[in-house]
Amino acid sequence: MPSYVITGVSRGIGAAFLKQLSSNPSNTVIGLVRNVADTEAKIAAWKTPNIHILEGDMSSYQSLKKAAEATSTITSGSLDYLIANAAVMSSWALFDPLSVLGQDPERLTQDLNEALTTNVIGNIHLVNFFMPLILKGSVKKVITVTSGMADHDIVLKYGVYEGGPYAVSKAAMNMVTSKFQAEFEKDGVLFIGVCPGLVDTGLYNNLSEEDGQKLMVQSSKFAGYAPHFKGPDTPEDAANSILKVAENASVANGDGGAFLSHFGNKQWL
Ligand SMILES: NC(=O)c1ccc[n+]([C@@H]2O[C@H](COP(=O)([O-])OP(=O)(O)OC[C@H]3O[C@@H](n4cnc5c(N)ncnc54)[C@H](OP(=O)(O)O)[C@@H]3O)[C@@H](O)[C@H]2O)c1
């Protein structure tokens, strides 16, 4: 009876994890969200008894502490998989390079703070709160949903200056994954960062004409990197790919601390 905790299940890839994992009645699936009532209403039509929705705001230490305590009650003190999926990517900082964003220094500082608070610091607290449960679990896997936008080589080779604050936060989280692996390898815990590829979760809906042009510039860089790339995946495909990569990865195979794509390698698209 594997147990899963997934952050950010209100929509996007997180919601797809929730639906897919709960379709197996032997799984216990705990989804963390900012707004429990909204998510409960969204999933009411298909909610199964093995789903538990708890409050878990990545920017609130107390909220994550309570989520870990409530999870422990549900699972009798253990957890098999922790999936750190929730993240923010501000639409303000999607395309412009850091020097342009820096023309509004207060807004850039706020944007970086939000990205680091949610995508990095929140995940460090999350792991710390859930680690006692993971250590008592039988699978011991912590999966962080990361991004190829944090791949140093791709940024340099294809001039990907876009999404600076977000990419900085994901690169930092990759280091957090390595640090936790270094600490808990001796306990047999696998930490792994997996990028879902490019996934249609509505981020590029309703762009202004100017941002639409900037998106084309970014897309031409992606096309240079991956000429075979046909377009974004669905959240369902992305969740499925990440789960497969996580299933196949193990400490014994040397995957601890790895930063992998949805293909299980370094091909991001
Ligand atoms: N989509 C892509 O192409 C892509 C590519 C590479 C990596 N990723 C990564 O994949 C993961 C999921 O992305 P997505 O596209 O599904 O994103 P999304 O549709 O924007 O959903 C983000 C989720 O994170 C939650 N969240 C944001 N801030 C939170 C906070 N402070 N506390 C708790 N939950 C919070 C959101 O909850 P609310 O509903 O409350 O806002 C939502 O459930 C992220 O880690 C993202 O960086 C996505």
Short mmCIF file of C-alpha atoms and ligand atoms in Angstrom, two decimals:
data_model
loop_
_atom_site.label_atom_id
_atom_site.label_comp_id
_atom_site.label_asym_id
_atom_site.label_seq_id
_atom_site.Cartn_x
_atom_site.Cartn_y
_atom_site.Cartn_z
CA MET A 1 0.00 0.00 0.00
CA PRO A 2 2.34 2.80 -1.16
CA SER A 3 1.72 6.27 0.22
CA TYR A 4 2.34 9.52 -1.68
CA VAL A 5 2.42 13.17 -0.70
CA ILE A 6 2.29 15.61 -3.61
CA THR A 7 2.45 19.39 -3.29
CA GLY A 8 0.46 21.75 -5.52
CA VAL A 9 -2.33 19.39 -6.64
CA SER A 10 -4.89 22.14 -7.26
CA ARG A 11 -4.13 22.23 -10.98
CA GLY A 12 -1.57 21.47 -13.69
CA ILE A 13 0.84 18.55 -13.35
CA GLY A 14 0.06 18.21 -9.62
CA ALA A 15 -3.62 17.57 -10.35
CA ALA A 16 -2.58 14.97 -12.92
CA PHE A 17 -0.38 13.20 -10.32
CA LEU A 18 -3.34 13.17 -7.93
CA LYS A 19 -5.74 11.65 -10.46
CA GLN A 20 -3.29 9.10 -11.82
CA LEU A 21 -1.97 7.84 -8.49
CA SER A 22 -5.40 7.68 -6.84
CA SER A 23 -6.75 5.52 -9.68
CA ASN A 24 -4.95 2.62 -7.97
CA PRO A 25 -7.09 1.96 -4.86
CA SER A 26 -4.14 0.44 -3.00
CA ASN A 27 -2.32 3.82 -3.03
CA THR A 28 -2.85 6.38 -0.27
CA VAL A 29 -2.57 9.77 -1.96
CA ILE A 30 -2.23 12.98 0.02
CA GLY A 31 -2.39 16.24 -1.91
CA LEU A 32 -1.22 19.54 -0.45
CA VAL A 33 -2.84 22.76 -1.63
CA ARG A 34 -3.24 26.37 -0.58
CA ASN A 35 -7.03 26.30 -0.80
CA VAL A 36 -8.54 23.01 0.36
CA ALA A 37 -12.18 23.95 -0.30
CA ASP A 38 -11.48 24.97 -3.92
CA THR A 39 -9.60 21.75 -4.65
CA GLU A 40 -12.21 19.58 -2.92
CA ALA A 41 -14.88 21.21 -5.10
CA LYS A 42 -12.80 20.66 -8.27
CA ILE A 43 -12.27 16.95 -7.65
CA ALA A 44 -15.66 16.16 -6.06
CA ALA A 45 -16.93 14.38 -9.18
CA TRP A 46 -14.14 11.81 -9.21
CA LYS A 47 -12.66 11.88 -5.70
CA THR A 48 -11.91 8.39 -4.37
CA PRO A 49 -11.63 7.35 -0.70
CA ASN A 50 -7.84 7.00 -0.96
CA ILE A 51 -7.42 10.78 -1.60
CA HIS A 52 -6.76 13.20 1.25
CA ILE A 53 -6.50 16.93 0.56
CA LEU A 54 -4.61 18.93 3.19
CA GLU A 55 -3.56 22.55 3.48
CA GLY A 56 0.07 22.97 2.51
CA ASP A 57 1.25 26.46 1.63
CA MET A 58 4.88 26.33 0.49
CA SER A 59 5.48 29.83 1.81
CA SER A 60 4.28 28.97 5.33
CA TYR A 61 6.47 26.98 7.72
CA GLN A 62 3.54 26.37 10.10
CA SER A 63 1.27 25.18 7.32
CA LEU A 64 3.85 22.60 6.18
CA LYS A 65 4.42 21.48 9.78
CA LYS A 66 0.69 20.86 10.22
CA ALA A 67 0.52 19.04 6.88
CA ALA A 68 3.27 16.64 7.99
CA GLU A 69 1.50 16.03 11.31
CA ALA A 70 -1.84 15.36 9.58
CA THR A 71 -0.11 13.06 7.08
CA SER A 72 1.47 11.09 9.89
CA THR A 73 -1.99 10.49 11.38
CA ILE A 74 -3.31 9.24 8.02
CA THR A 75 -0.33 6.98 7.25
CA SER A 76 0.55 5.87 10.80
CA GLY A 77 3.86 7.69 10.75
CA SER A 78 5.42 6.63 7.45
CA LEU A 79 5.57 7.85 3.85
CA ASP A 80 6.87 6.16 0.70
CA TYR A 81 7.03 8.97 -1.87
CA LEU A 82 7.26 12.74 -1.43
CA ILE A 83 6.69 14.64 -4.70
CA ALA A 84 7.70 18.31 -4.44
CA ASN A 85 5.72 19.63 -7.40
CA ALA A 86 4.37 23.05 -6.35
CA ALA A 87 6.20 26.06 -7.74
CA VAL A 88 5.66 29.60 -8.89
CA MET A 89 6.76 31.03 -12.22
CA SER A 90 5.71 34.64 -12.44
CA SER A 91 4.31 35.80 -15.75
CA TRP A 92 6.08 39.16 -15.24
CA ALA A 93 9.54 37.52 -15.45
CA LEU A 94 8.78 34.97 -18.18
CA PHE A 95 10.77 36.37 -21.08
CA ASP A 96 12.87 39.47 -20.36
CA PRO A 97 16.57 39.08 -19.51
CA LEU A 98 17.74 39.94 -15.98
CA SER A 99 19.11 43.33 -17.08
CA VAL A 100 15.69 44.40 -18.37
CA LEU A 101 13.87 43.02 -15.31
CA GLY A 102 16.42 44.91 -13.20
CA GLN A 103 15.11 48.23 -14.54
CA ASP A 104 12.37 47.72 -11.93
CA PRO A 105 14.59 46.69 -9.02
CA GLU A 106 11.82 46.45 -6.43
CA ARG A 107 9.69 44.22 -8.62
CA LEU A 108 12.67 42.03 -9.50
CA THR A 109 13.61 41.68 -5.83
CA GLN A 110 10.01 40.75 -5.01
CA ASP A 111 9.93 38.24 -7.88
CA LEU A 112 13.19 36.59 -6.80
CA ASN A 113 12.05 36.48 -3.18
CA GLU A 114 8.80 34.80 -4.15
CA ALA A 115 10.56 32.25 -6.38
CA LEU A 116 13.13 31.42 -3.68
CA THR A 117 10.59 31.35 -0.83
CA THR A 118 8.21 29.00 -2.61
CA ASN A 119 10.44 26.93 -4.89
CA VAL A 120 13.48 26.52 -2.64
CA ILE A 121 13.01 27.46 1.02
CA GLY A 122 9.51 25.97 1.16
CA ASN A 123 10.82 22.71 -0.29
CA ILE A 124 13.66 22.56 2.26
CA HIS A 125 11.13 22.89 5.09
CA LEU A 126 8.85 20.40 3.34
CA VAL A 127 11.58 17.76 3.17
CA ASN A 128 12.66 18.40 6.75
CA PHE A 129 9.12 17.98 8.07
CA PHE A 130 8.43 14.83 6.04
CA MET A 131 11.85 13.18 6.47
CA PRO A 132 10.96 11.29 9.67
CA LEU A 133 8.03 9.74 7.76
CA ILE A 134 10.12 8.95 4.67
CA LEU A 135 12.74 7.25 6.84
CA LYS A 136 10.01 4.96 8.18
CA GLY A 137 8.62 4.26 4.68
CA SER A 138 9.54 1.22 2.63
CA VAL A 139 10.30 3.03 -0.67
CA LYS A 140 12.13 6.19 0.51
CA LYS A 141 11.91 8.39 -2.61
CA VAL A 142 11.80 12.20 -2.69
CA ILE A 143 11.09 13.56 -6.18
CA THR A 144 11.46 17.23 -6.98
CA VAL A 145 9.82 18.54 -10.14
CA THR A 146 12.56 20.68 -11.62
CA SER A 147 13.20 22.30 -15.01
CA GLY A 148 15.61 22.02 -17.92
CA MET A 149 15.62 25.84 -17.77
CA ALA A 150 18.17 25.33 -14.96
CA ASP A 151 20.58 23.39 -17.21
CA HIS A 152 23.69 25.56 -17.33
CA ASP A 153 24.94 24.07 -20.65
CA ILE A 154 21.65 24.69 -22.50
CA VAL A 155 21.39 28.25 -21.18
CA LEU A 156 24.86 29.04 -22.51
CA LYS A 157 24.74 27.10 -25.79
CA TYR A 158 21.34 28.42 -26.89
CA GLY A 159 21.39 31.84 -25.23
CA VAL A 160 18.38 31.09 -23.03
CA TYR A 161 18.28 34.31 -20.97
CA GLU A 162 14.51 33.96 -20.38
CA GLY A 163 12.86 33.03 -17.05
CA GLY A 164 15.82 34.17 -14.90
CA PRO A 165 14.27 34.20 -11.39
CA TYR A 166 12.49 30.88 -11.97
CA ALA A 167 15.61 29.22 -13.42
CA VAL A 168 17.71 30.51 -10.51
CA SER A 169 15.23 28.95 -8.07
CA LYS A 170 15.23 25.61 -9.91
CA ALA A 171 19.05 25.54 -10.11
CA ALA A 172 19.14 26.22 -6.35
CA MET A 173 16.63 23.44 -5.75
CA ASN A 174 18.79 21.04 -7.75
CA MET A 175 21.62 21.80 -5.31
CA VAL A 176 19.21 21.26 -2.40
CA THR A 177 18.43 17.83 -3.90
CA SER A 178 22.17 17.05 -3.99
CA LYS A 179 22.67 18.25 -0.42
CA PHE A 180 19.84 16.10 0.93
CA GLN A 181 21.17 13.13 -1.05
CA ALA A 182 24.60 13.63 0.47
CA GLU A 183 23.02 13.67 3.92
CA PHE A 184 20.57 10.77 3.58
CA GLU A 185 22.32 8.42 1.13
CA LYS A 186 23.44 6.36 4.13
CA ASP A 187 19.75 5.81 5.01
CA GLY A 188 18.93 4.55 1.51
CA VAL A 189 16.80 7.57 0.57
CA LEU A 190 16.69 8.60 -3.09
CA PHE A 191 16.42 12.31 -3.91
CA ILE A 192 15.95 13.08 -7.57
CA GLY A 193 15.00 16.14 -9.63
CA VAL A 194 12.92 15.39 -12.74
CA CYS A 195 11.90 17.91 -15.41
CA PRO A 196 8.47 17.23 -16.96
CA GLY A 197 9.45 18.65 -20.37
CA LEU A 198 7.38 21.50 -21.78
CA VAL A 199 3.82 20.96 -20.57
CA ASP A 200 0.65 22.83 -21.45
CA THR A 201 -0.68 24.04 -18.10
CA GLY A 202 -1.94 27.37 -19.40
CA LEU A 203 1.12 29.47 -18.62
CA TYR A 204 1.24 30.92 -22.13
CA ASN A 205 -2.52 31.52 -22.44
CA ASN A 206 -3.59 35.14 -22.80
CA LEU A 207 -0.14 36.57 -23.60
CA SER A 208 0.02 40.17 -24.80
CA GLU A 209 1.12 40.68 -28.41
CA GLU A 210 4.55 41.78 -27.17
CA ASP A 211 4.95 38.70 -24.97
CA GLY A 212 3.72 36.53 -27.86
CA GLN A 213 6.68 37.81 -29.87
CA LYS A 214 9.05 37.12 -27.00
CA LEU A 215 7.65 33.60 -26.75
CA MET A 216 8.51 33.12 -30.44
CA VAL A 217 12.10 34.15 -29.73
CA GLN A 218 12.30 31.63 -26.89
CA SER A 219 10.62 28.95 -29.02
CA SER A 220 13.21 29.44 -31.78
CA LYS A 221 15.95 28.69 -29.22
CA PHE A 222 14.11 25.54 -28.14
CA ALA A 223 13.73 24.55 -31.81
CA GLY A 224 17.50 24.97 -32.28
CA TYR A 225 18.06 22.70 -29.30
CA ALA A 226 15.44 20.07 -30.21
CA PRO A 227 14.46 20.25 -33.93
CA HIS A 228 12.31 17.11 -33.43
CA PHE A 229 10.16 18.85 -30.77
CA LYS A 230 6.52 19.01 -31.87
CA GLY A 231 4.86 20.87 -28.97
CA PRO A 232 3.99 20.67 -25.29
CA ASP A 233 2.88 17.48 -23.54
CA THR A 234 -0.32 17.17 -21.54
CA PRO A 235 -0.11 17.28 -17.72
CA GLU A 236 -1.22 13.62 -17.71
CA ASP A 237 1.68 12.54 -19.97
CA ALA A 238 4.11 14.61 -17.90
CA ALA A 239 2.97 13.07 -14.58
CA ASN A 240 3.18 9.61 -16.10
CA SER A 241 6.73 10.20 -17.43
CA ILE A 242 7.98 11.58 -14.12
CA LEU A 243 6.56 8.62 -12.20
CA LYS A 244 8.27 6.21 -14.61
CA VAL A 245 11.62 7.96 -14.22
CA ALA A 246 11.19 7.92 -10.42
CA GLU A 247 10.22 4.23 -10.43
CA ASN A 248 13.29 3.26 -12.46
CA ALA A 249 15.71 5.37 -10.41
CA SER A 250 17.46 3.97 -7.35
CA VAL A 251 20.28 4.73 -4.98
CA ALA A 252 21.81 1.36 -5.90
CA ASN A 253 22.00 2.39 -9.58
CA GLY A 254 23.74 5.64 -8.67
CA ASP A 255 20.76 7.90 -9.40
CA GLY A 256 20.87 9.70 -6.06
CA GLY A 257 20.82 13.49 -6.49
CA ALA A 258 20.38 13.26 -10.28
CA PHE A 259 18.81 16.02 -12.39
CA LEU A 260 16.97 14.19 -15.18
CA SER A 261 14.42 14.86 -17.90
CA HIS A 262 11.08 13.09 -18.38
CA PHE A 263 13.04 10.73 -20.66
CA GLY A 264 15.30 9.79 -17.75
CA ASN A 265 18.32 11.49 -19.31
CA LYS A 266 19.53 15.03 -20.09
CA GLN A 267 17.36 15.52 -23.19
CA TRP A 268 14.92 18.17 -21.97
CA LEU A 269 12.59 18.34 -24.99
N1 LIG B 1 4.52 23.34 -17.23
C1 LIG B 1 5.76 23.22 -17.68
O1 LIG B 1 6.04 23.31 -18.90
C2 LIG B 1 6.89 22.94 -16.73
C3 LIG B 1 8.19 22.81 -17.26
C4 LIG B 1 9.24 22.54 -16.40
C5 LIG B 1 8.99 22.38 -15.04
N2 LIG B 1 7.72 22.54 -14.55
C6 LIG B 1 7.52 22.35 -13.11
O2 LIG B 1 6.46 21.44 -12.91
C7 LIG B 1 5.79 21.73 -11.67
C8 LIG B 1 4.31 21.90 -11.90
O3 LIG B 1 4.15 22.91 -12.89
P1 LIG B 1 2.74 23.26 -13.52
O4 LIG B 1 3.00 23.68 -14.93
O5 LIG B 1 1.75 22.20 -13.22
O6 LIG B 1 2.40 24.59 -12.69
P2 LIG B 1 1.00 25.31 -12.45
O7 LIG B 1 -0.05 24.82 -13.38
O8 LIG B 1 1.34 26.76 -12.44
O9 LIG B 1 0.62 24.84 -10.97
C9 LIG B 1 1.44 25.23 -9.94
C10 LIG B 1 0.94 24.54 -8.69
O10 LIG B 1 1.78 24.98 -7.60
C11 LIG B 1 0.94 25.50 -6.59
N3 LIG B 1 1.58 26.53 -5.80
C12 LIG B 1 2.14 27.68 -6.20
N4 LIG B 1 2.58 28.38 -5.14
C13 LIG B 1 2.27 27.64 -4.04
C14 LIG B 1 2.44 27.81 -2.66
N5 LIG B 1 3.01 28.91 -2.13
N6 LIG B 1 2.01 26.83 -1.82
C15 LIG B 1 1.40 25.73 -2.30
N7 LIG B 1 1.20 25.51 -3.61
C16 LIG B 1 1.63 26.46 -4.46
C17 LIG B 1 -0.28 26.06 -7.32
O11 LIG B 1 -1.34 26.23 -6.41
P3 LIG B 1 -2.44 27.41 -6.55
O12 LIG B 1 -3.52 26.86 -7.41
O13 LIG B 1 -2.85 27.66 -5.14
O14 LIG B 1 -1.75 28.59 -7.17
C18 LIG B 1 -0.48 24.94 -8.34
O15 LIG B 1 -1.15 23.86 -7.76
C19 LIG B 1 6.47 23.01 -11.13
O16 LIG B 1 7.47 22.67 -10.21
C20 LIG B 1 7.09 23.61 -12.38
O17 LIG B 1 8.18 24.43 -12.09
C21 LIG B 1 6.67 22.82 -15.36
#
